[in-house]
Coordinates of C-alpha atoms in Angstrom, one line a residue:
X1 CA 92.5 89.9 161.7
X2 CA 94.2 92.3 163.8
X3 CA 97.8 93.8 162.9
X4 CA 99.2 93.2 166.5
X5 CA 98.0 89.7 166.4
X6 CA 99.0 88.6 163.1
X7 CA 102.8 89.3 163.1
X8 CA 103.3 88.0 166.9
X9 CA 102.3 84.5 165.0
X10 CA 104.3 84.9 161.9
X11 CA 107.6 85.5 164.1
X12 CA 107.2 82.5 166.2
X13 CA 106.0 80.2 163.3
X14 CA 108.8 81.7 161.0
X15 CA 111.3 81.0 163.8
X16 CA 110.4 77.6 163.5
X17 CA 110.1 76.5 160.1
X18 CA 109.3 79.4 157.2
X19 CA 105.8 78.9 156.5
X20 CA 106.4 78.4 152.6
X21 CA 108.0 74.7 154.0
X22 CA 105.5 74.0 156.0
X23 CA 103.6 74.5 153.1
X24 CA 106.1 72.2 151.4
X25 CA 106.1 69.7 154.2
X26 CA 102.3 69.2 154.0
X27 CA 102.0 69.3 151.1
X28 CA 104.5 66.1 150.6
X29 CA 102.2 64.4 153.3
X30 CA 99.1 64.9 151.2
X31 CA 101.1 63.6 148.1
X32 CA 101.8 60.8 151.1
X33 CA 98.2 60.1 151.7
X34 CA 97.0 60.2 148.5
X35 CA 99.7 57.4 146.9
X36 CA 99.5 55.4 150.3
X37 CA 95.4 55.4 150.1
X38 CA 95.7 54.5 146.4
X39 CA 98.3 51.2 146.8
X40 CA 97.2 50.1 150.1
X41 CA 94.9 47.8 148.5
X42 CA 97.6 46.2 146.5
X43 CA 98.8 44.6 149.3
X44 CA 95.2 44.5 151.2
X45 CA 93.9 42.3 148.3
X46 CA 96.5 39.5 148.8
X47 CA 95.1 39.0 152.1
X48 CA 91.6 39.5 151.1
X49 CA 91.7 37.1 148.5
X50 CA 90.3 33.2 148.9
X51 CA 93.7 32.0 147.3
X52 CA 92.8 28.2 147.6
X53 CA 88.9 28.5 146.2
X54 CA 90.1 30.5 143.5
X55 CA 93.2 27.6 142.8
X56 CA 90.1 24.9 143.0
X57 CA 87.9 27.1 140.8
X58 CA 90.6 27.8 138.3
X59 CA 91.2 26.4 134.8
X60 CA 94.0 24.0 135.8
X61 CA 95.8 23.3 139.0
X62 CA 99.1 24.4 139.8
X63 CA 101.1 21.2 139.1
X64 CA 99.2 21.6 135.6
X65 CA 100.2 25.0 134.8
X66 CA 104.1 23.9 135.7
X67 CA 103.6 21.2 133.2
X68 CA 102.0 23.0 130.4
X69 CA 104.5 26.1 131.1
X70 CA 107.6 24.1 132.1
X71 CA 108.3 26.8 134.4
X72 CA 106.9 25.7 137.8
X73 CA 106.1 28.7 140.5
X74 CA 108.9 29.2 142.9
X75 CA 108.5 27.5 146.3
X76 CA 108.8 29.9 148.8
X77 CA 111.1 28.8 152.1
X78 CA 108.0 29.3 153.8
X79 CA 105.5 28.2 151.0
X80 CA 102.9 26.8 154.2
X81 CA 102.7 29.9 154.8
X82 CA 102.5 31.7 151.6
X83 CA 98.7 31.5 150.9
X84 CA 96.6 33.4 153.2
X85 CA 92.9 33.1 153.2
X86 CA 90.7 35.7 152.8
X87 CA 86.6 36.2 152.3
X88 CA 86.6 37.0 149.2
X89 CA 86.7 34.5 145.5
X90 CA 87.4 37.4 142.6
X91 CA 89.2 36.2 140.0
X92 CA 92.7 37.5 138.6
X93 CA 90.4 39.4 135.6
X94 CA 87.9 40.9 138.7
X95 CA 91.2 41.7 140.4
X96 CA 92.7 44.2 137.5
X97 CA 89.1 45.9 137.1
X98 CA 89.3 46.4 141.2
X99 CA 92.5 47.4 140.8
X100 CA 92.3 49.8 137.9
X101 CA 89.0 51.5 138.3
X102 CA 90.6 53.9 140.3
X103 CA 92.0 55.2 137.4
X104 CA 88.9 55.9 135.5
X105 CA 87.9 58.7 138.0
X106 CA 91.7 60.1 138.1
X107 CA 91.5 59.9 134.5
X108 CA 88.5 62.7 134.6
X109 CA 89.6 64.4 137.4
X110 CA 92.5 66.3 136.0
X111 CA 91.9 68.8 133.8
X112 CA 89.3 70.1 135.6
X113 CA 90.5 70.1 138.7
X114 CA 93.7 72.1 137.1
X115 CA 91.5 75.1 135.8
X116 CA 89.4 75.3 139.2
X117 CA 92.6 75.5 141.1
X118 CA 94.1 77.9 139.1
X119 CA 90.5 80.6 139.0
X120 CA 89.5 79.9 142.5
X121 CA 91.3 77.8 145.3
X122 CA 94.2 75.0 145.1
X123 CA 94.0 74.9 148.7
X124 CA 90.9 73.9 148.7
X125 CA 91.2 71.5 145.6
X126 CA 93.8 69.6 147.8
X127 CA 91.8 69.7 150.9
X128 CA 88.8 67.8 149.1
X129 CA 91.0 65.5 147.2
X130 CA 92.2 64.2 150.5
X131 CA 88.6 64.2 152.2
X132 CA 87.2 62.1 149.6
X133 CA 90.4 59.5 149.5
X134 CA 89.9 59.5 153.1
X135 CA 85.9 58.8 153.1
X136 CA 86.2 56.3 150.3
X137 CA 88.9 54.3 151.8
X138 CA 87.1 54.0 155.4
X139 CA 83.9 53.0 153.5
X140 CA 85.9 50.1 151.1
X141 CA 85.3 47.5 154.1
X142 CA 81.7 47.9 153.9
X143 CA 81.3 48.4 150.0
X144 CA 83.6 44.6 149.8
X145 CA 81.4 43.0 151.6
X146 CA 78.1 44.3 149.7
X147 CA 79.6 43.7 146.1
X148 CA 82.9 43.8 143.8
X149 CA 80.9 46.8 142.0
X150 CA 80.2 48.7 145.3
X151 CA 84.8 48.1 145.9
X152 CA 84.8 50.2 141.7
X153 CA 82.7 52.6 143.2
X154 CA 84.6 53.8 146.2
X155 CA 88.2 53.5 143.5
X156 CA 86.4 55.5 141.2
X157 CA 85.8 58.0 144.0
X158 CA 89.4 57.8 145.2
X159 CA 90.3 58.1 141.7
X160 CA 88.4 61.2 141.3
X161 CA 90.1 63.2 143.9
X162 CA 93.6 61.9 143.6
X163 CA 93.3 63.2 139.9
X164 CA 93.4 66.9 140.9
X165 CA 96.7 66.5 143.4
X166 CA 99.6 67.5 141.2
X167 CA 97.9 70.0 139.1
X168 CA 97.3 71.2 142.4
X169 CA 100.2 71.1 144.2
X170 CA 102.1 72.9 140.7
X171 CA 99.7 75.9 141.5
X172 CA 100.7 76.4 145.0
X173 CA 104.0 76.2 144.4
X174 CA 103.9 78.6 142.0
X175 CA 102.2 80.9 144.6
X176 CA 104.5 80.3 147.2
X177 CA 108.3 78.9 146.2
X178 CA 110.9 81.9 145.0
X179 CA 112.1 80.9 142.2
X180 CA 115.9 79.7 143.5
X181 CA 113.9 77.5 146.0
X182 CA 111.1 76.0 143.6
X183 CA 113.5 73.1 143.2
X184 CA 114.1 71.9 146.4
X185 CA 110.1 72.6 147.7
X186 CA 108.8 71.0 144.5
X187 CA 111.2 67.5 145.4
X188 CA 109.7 67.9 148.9
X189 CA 106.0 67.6 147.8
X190 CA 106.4 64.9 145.0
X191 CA 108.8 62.7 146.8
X192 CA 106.5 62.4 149.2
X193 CA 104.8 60.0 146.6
X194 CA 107.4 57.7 147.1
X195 CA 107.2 57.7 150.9
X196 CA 103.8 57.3 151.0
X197 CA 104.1 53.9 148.7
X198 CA 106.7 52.9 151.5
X199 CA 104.8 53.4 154.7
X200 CA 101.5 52.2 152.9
X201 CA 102.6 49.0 151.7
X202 CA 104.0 48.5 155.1
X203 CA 101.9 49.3 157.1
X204 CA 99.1 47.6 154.6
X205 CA 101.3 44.5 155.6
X206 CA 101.7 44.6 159.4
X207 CA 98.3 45.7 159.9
X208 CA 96.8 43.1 157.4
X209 CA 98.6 40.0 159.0
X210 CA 98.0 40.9 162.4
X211 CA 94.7 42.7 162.7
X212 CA 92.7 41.1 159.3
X213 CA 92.6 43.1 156.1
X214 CA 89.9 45.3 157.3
X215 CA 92.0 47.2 159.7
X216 CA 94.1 48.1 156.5
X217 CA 91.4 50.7 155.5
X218 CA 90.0 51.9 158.8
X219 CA 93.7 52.5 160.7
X220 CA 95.1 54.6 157.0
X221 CA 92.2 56.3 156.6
X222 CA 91.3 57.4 160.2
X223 CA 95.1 58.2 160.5
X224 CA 95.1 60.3 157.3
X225 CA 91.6 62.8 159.3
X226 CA 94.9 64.5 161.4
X227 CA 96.1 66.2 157.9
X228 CA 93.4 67.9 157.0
X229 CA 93.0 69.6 160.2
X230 CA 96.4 70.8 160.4
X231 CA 96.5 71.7 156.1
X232 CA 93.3 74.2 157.1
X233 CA 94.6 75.8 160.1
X234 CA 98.3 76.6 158.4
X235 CA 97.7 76.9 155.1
X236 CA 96.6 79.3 152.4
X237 CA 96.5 80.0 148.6
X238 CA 99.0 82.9 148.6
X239 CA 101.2 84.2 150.9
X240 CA 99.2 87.4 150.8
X241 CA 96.4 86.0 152.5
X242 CA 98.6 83.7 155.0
X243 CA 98.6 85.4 158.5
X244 CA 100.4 82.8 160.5
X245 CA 103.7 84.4 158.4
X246 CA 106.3 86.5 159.4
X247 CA 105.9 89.9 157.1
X248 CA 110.4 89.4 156.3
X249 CA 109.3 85.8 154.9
X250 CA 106.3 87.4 153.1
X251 CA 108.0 90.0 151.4
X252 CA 110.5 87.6 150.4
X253 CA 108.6 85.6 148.6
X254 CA 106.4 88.2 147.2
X255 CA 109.2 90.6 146.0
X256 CA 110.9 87.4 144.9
X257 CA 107.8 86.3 142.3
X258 CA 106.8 89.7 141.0
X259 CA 104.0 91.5 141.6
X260 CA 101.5 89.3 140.4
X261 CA 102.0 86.9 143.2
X262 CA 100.3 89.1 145.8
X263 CA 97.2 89.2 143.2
X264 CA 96.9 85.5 143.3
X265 CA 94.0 84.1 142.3
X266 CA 92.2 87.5 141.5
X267 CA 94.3 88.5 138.2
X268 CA 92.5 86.6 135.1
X269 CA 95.4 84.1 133.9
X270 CA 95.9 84.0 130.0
X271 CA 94.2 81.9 127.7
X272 CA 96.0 78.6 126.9
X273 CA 97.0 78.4 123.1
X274 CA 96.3 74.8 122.9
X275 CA 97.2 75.1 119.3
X276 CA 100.5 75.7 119.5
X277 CA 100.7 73.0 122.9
X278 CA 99.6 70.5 120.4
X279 CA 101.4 71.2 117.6
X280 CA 104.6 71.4 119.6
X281 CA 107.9 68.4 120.0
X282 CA 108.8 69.4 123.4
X283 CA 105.4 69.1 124.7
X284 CA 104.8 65.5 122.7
X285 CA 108.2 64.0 124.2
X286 CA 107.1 64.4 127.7
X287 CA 103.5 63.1 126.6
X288 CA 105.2 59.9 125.1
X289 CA 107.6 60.0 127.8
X290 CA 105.1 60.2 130.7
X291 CA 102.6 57.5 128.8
X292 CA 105.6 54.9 128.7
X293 CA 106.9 55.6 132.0
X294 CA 103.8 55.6 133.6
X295 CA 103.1 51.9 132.4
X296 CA 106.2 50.9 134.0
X297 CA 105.5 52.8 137.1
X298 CA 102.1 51.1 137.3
X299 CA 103.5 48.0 136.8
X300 CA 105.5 48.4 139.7
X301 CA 103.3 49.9 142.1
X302 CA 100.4 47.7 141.8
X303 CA 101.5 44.7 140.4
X304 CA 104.7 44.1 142.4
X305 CA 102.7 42.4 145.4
X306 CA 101.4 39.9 142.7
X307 CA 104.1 38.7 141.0
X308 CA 106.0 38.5 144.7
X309 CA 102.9 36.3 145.5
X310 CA 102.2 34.1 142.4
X311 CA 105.5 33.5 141.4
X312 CA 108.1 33.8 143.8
X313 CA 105.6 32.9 146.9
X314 CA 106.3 35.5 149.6
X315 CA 103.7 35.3 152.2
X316 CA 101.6 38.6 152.9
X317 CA 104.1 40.1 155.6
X318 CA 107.5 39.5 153.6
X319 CA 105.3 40.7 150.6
X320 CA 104.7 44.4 152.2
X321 CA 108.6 44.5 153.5
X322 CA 110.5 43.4 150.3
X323 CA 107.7 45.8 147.7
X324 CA 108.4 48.6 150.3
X325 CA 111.9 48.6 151.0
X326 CA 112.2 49.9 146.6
X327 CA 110.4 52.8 147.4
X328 CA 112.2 54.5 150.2
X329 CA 115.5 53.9 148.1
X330 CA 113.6 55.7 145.2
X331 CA 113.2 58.5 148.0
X332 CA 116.4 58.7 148.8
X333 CA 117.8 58.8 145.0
X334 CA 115.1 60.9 143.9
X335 CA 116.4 63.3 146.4
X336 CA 119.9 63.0 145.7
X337 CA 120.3 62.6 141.4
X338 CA 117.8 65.9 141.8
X339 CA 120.2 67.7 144.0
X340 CA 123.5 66.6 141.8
X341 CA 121.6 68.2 138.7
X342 CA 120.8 71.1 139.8
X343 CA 123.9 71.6 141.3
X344 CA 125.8 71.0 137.6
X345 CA 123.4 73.2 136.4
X346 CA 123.6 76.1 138.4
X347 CA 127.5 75.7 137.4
X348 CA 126.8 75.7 133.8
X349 CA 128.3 72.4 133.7
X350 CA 125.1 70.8 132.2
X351 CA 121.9 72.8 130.3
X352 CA 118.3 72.3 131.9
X353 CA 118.0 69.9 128.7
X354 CA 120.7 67.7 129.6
X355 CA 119.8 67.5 132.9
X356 CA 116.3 66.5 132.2
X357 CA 117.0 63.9 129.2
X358 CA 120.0 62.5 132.0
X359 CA 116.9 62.0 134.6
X360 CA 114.2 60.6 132.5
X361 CA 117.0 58.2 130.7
X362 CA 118.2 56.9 134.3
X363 CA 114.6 56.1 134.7
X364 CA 114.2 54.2 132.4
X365 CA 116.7 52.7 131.0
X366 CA 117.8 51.2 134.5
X367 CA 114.5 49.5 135.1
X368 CA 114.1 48.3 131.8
X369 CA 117.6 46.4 132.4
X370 CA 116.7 45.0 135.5
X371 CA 113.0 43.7 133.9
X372 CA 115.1 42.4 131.2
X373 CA 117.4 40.5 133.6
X374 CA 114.4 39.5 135.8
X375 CA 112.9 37.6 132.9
X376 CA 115.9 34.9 133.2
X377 CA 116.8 34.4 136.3
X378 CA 114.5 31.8 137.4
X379 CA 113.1 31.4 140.8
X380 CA 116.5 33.5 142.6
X381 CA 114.5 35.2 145.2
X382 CA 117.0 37.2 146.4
X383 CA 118.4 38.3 143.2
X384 CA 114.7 39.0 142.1
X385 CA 114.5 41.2 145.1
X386 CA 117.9 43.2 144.2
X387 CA 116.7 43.3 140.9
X388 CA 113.1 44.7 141.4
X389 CA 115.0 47.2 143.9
X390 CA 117.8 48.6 141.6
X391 CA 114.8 49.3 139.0
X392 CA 112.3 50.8 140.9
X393 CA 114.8 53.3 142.7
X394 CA 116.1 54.7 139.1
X395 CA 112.3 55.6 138.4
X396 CA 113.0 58.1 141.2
X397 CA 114.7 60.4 138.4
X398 CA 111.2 61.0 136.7
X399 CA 110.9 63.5 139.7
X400 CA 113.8 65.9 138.0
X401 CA 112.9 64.6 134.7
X402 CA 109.8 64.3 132.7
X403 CA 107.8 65.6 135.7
X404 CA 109.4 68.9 136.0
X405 CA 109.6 69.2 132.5
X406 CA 106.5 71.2 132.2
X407 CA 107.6 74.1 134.1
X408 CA 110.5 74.1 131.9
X409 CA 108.6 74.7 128.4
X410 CA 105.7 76.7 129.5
X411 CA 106.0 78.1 133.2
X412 CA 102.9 79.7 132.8
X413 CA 100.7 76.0 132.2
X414 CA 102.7 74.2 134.8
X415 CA 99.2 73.0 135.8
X416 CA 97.4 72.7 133.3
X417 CA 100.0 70.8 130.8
X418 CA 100.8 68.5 133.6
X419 CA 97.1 67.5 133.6
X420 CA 97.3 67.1 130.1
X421 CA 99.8 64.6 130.1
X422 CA 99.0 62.8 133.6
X423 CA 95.6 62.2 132.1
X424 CA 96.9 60.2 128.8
X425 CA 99.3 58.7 131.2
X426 CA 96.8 57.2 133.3
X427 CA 95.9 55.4 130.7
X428 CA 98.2 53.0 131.5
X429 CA 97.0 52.7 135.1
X430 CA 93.8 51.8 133.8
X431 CA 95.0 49.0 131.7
X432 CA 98.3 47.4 133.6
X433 CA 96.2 45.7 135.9
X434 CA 93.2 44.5 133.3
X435 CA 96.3 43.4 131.3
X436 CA 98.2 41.8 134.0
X437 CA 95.0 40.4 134.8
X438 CA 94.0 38.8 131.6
X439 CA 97.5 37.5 131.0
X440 CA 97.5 35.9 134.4
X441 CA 94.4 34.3 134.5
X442 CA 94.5 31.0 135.2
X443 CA 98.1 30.9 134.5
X444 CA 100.1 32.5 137.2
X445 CA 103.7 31.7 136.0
X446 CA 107.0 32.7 135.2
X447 CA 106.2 32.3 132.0
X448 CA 103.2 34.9 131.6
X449 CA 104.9 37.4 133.6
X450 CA 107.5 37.0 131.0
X451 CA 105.6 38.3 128.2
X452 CA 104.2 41.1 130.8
X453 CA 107.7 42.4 131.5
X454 CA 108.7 42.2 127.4
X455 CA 105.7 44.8 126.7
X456 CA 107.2 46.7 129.5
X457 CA 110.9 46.8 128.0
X458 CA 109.3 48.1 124.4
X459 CA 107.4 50.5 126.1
X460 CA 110.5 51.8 127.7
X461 CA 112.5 51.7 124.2
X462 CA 110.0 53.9 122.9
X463 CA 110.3 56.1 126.2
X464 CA 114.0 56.8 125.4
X465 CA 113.7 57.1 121.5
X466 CA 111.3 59.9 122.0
X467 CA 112.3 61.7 124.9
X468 CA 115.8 61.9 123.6
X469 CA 115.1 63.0 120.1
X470 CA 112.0 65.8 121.2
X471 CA 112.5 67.0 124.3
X472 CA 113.9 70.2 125.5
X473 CA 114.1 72.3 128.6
X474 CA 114.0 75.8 126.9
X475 CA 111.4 77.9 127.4
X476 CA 108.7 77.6 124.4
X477 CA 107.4 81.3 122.4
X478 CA 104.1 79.9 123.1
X479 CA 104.4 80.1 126.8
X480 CA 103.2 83.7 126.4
X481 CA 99.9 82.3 125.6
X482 CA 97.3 84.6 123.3
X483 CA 97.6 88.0 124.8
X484 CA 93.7 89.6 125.6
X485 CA 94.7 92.4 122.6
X486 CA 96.8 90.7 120.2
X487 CA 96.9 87.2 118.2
X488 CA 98.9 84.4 119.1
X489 CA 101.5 85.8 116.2
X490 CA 102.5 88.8 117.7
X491 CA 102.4 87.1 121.4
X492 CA 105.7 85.6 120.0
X493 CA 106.8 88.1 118.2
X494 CA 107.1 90.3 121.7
X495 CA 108.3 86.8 123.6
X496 CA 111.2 86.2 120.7
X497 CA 113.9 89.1 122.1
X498 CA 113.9 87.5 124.9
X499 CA 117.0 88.5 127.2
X500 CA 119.8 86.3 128.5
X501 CA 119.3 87.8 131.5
X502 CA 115.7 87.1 131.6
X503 CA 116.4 83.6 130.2
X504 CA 119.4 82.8 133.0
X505 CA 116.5 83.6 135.2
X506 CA 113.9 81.2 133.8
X507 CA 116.6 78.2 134.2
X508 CA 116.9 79.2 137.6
X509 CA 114.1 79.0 138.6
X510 CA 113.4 75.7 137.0
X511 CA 111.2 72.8 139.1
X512 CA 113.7 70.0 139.6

């Protein structure tokens, strides 16, 4: 590319908006795409589903479950409406492996996808993850109508390339953000996970009960085609190889990140000491942590539109607006709690420590509470709805908690540690909505959803126990990883004298 043309560019797109938040900004809409592609059929389903064939086919009607449970399902103040009729007869165990499936190919996906984005491309890892979320979800009207198996097929695919997102994402950020900006472009990208949930299970909704459940898939996926365009044409792995950059905003972040920034991709990265990673507390209390609050997340996300179905009998468009509505109060809070710590931080009011434990507490002990509370109260719709609300906008402090954690302990496997963890996490993705399923089954209460949320609340016990007792937000000696010359001994030996200086530096440039 020519000199003359390049910076003529660069000036009028850094005028605009600096081309490291535009990376940031789509970015957040492919964190957008990928969540709203995954939950869409959450709320699809409901209207997919042959709710009065499956009632007929099931084990006992619904005036005999009230009687056996002595908990009747809520009516609804516009139960004619509540059950809408779809093509399809899968029953609730069907339902969970449909709904969970996708989590077998994220569950692959990760590590893999970490170590190809950090030797060759993360642009391109995100590209593809996008492409074959997008492909997958335009074919899921066609694969439902050949066969429940074809339905795993296309999640699985889904699954596979929404695996290799964060990894991503953490390795472009850690190519492009200075360090006293890494926490505000890191709560860009990954709250746009949150505002993806809300504009897909809304739009699910609308489009669902006006155009059929079909257009659900076509209207999101063809919509989602415009991002990859615009993610080729304006971004790159480094701002090295960026021309569409000012040369002041490139030299910023450059001079800002060391010399090894403008290398990229090219410089070998060091071997990761996975002895020490697993033989280490920190690392373990953000594995419990992000196992545990996964499940609750998971609950949330998927199974939300369920129990607003079964048991409190919203019909499919007051379904998509009251699960919604939580999530874009998550954004908001995520935004905010992540702003207030950092601030208290950079003020040496609170240590990175605090500040995570405070985040990852909030997020779970609030929800736990409100499941807790949620268990008792009946058939209250609208206390059900504040409930469900309150809880799911405290997750929002994963972002600056557990999730940035990595960073944190070992700056240098940002990627790689968070696909260590999001892997055993999505675990519980896999089996929330088998679970859910087979508790369901036949016997869709407000008694078993009791005994769903209970499993919940222990899970989140265990959450806070661990979190609070091993987790830190110090750097680790391992993060040094085995040097090419030397053991993993004297790589800690050389990392022990580490300055305050250098270490004041580390905090600030913490992900939120």
């Amino acid at each position: 590319m020519g000199d003359q043309v390049v910076p003529a560019k660069g000036n009028i797109l850094g005028t605009l908006i600096p081309a490291r938040y535009i990376l940031a900004v789509l970015g957040s809409i492919a964190m957008a795409i990928i969540y709203g592609l995954k939950v869409n059929l959450s709320v699809a389903m409901v209207a997919m589903l042959n709710h009065s064939a499956l009632a007929h086919h099931g084990a006992l009607s619904v005036e005999e479950k009230a009687h056996v449970n002595a908990e009747p399902v809520c009516q609804g103040s516009n139960s004619t409406e509540a059950v809408e009729d779809g093509p399809f007869i899968w029953s609730e165990p069907v339902q969970g492996i449909i709904l969970s499936c996708y989590f077998w190919g994220y569950l692959v996906s990760q590590v893999p996808g970490a170590r190809v984005a950090e030797s060759f491309s993360a642009r391109w890892v995100m590209f593809f993850s996008v492409l074959i979320n997008v492909v997958c979800t335009l074919l899921t009207p066609v694969a439902a109508k050949m066969h429940y198996v074809a339905m795993i097929v296309m999640r699985v695919g889904e699954g596979i390339g929404g695996g290799v997102t964060f990894p991503a994402m953490h390795v472009m950020l850690a190519s492009w953000a200075p360090p006293n900006e890494r926490s505000v472009m890191s709560a860009i990208v990954y709250a746009g996970t949150a505002l993806g949930t809300v504009i897909s299970m809304l739009m699910a909704g609308v489009l669902a009960g006006t155009l059929g459940w079909e257009s659900v898939f076509y209207v999101m996926g063809g919509l989602s085609c415009l991002w990859m365009a615009l993610w080729l044409w304006l971004i790159q792995d480094t701002p090295s190889k960026q021309p569409l950059i000012s040369q002041e905003e490139r030299d910023l972040i450059t001079s800002s990140l060391g010399s090894s920034s403008s290398g990229g991709h090219n410089e070998p990265k060091p071997p990761v000491p996975w002895r020490k990673v697993f033989t280490s507390g920190p690392f373990y209390g953000i594995l419990i942590a992000h196992i545990c609050n996964n499940w609750g997340w998971y609950m949330l996300l998927i199974e939300l539109p369920f129990y607003m179905k079964q048991v409190l009998q919203f019909n499919i468009k007051e379904n998509a607006v009251v699960t919604a509505i939580p999530f874009l109060t998550m954004w908001f809070f995520s935004m905010a709690l992540s702003k207030t710590l950092d601030a208290l931080r950079s003020r040496g009011k609170i240590t990175t420590t605090i500040a995570r434990k405070t985040a990852t507490f909030i997020a779970s002990a609030v929800p736990m509470g409100c499941l807790l509370a949620l268990c008792y109260i009946g058939c209250q719709r609208g206390l059900a709805v504040t409930l469900m609300t309150v809880g799911i906008t405290a997750i929002g402090g994963m972002f600056c908690g557990l999730l940035s954690n990595h960073i944190d302990i070992a700056p240098n496997y940002a990627g790689t540690l968070m696909a260590i963890t999001n892997t055993a996490a999505t675990l519980s993705g896999i089996i929330v909505p088998i679970f859910v399923g087979q508790i369901t089954h036949g016997n869709q209460t407000i008694g078993a959803w009791r005994v769903i949320f209970f499993v919940t609340i222990a899970l989140y016990i265990l959450e806070i126990i661990a979190y609070l007792l091993l987790a830190s937000g110090e750097e680790q000696p391992w993060n040094k990883g085995d040097k090419p010359a030397s053991s993993i001994e004297a790589a800690e030996a050389e990392a022990t004298p580490l300055n305050t200086k250098e270490s004041k530096q580390n905090y600030n440039s913490q992900e939120q």
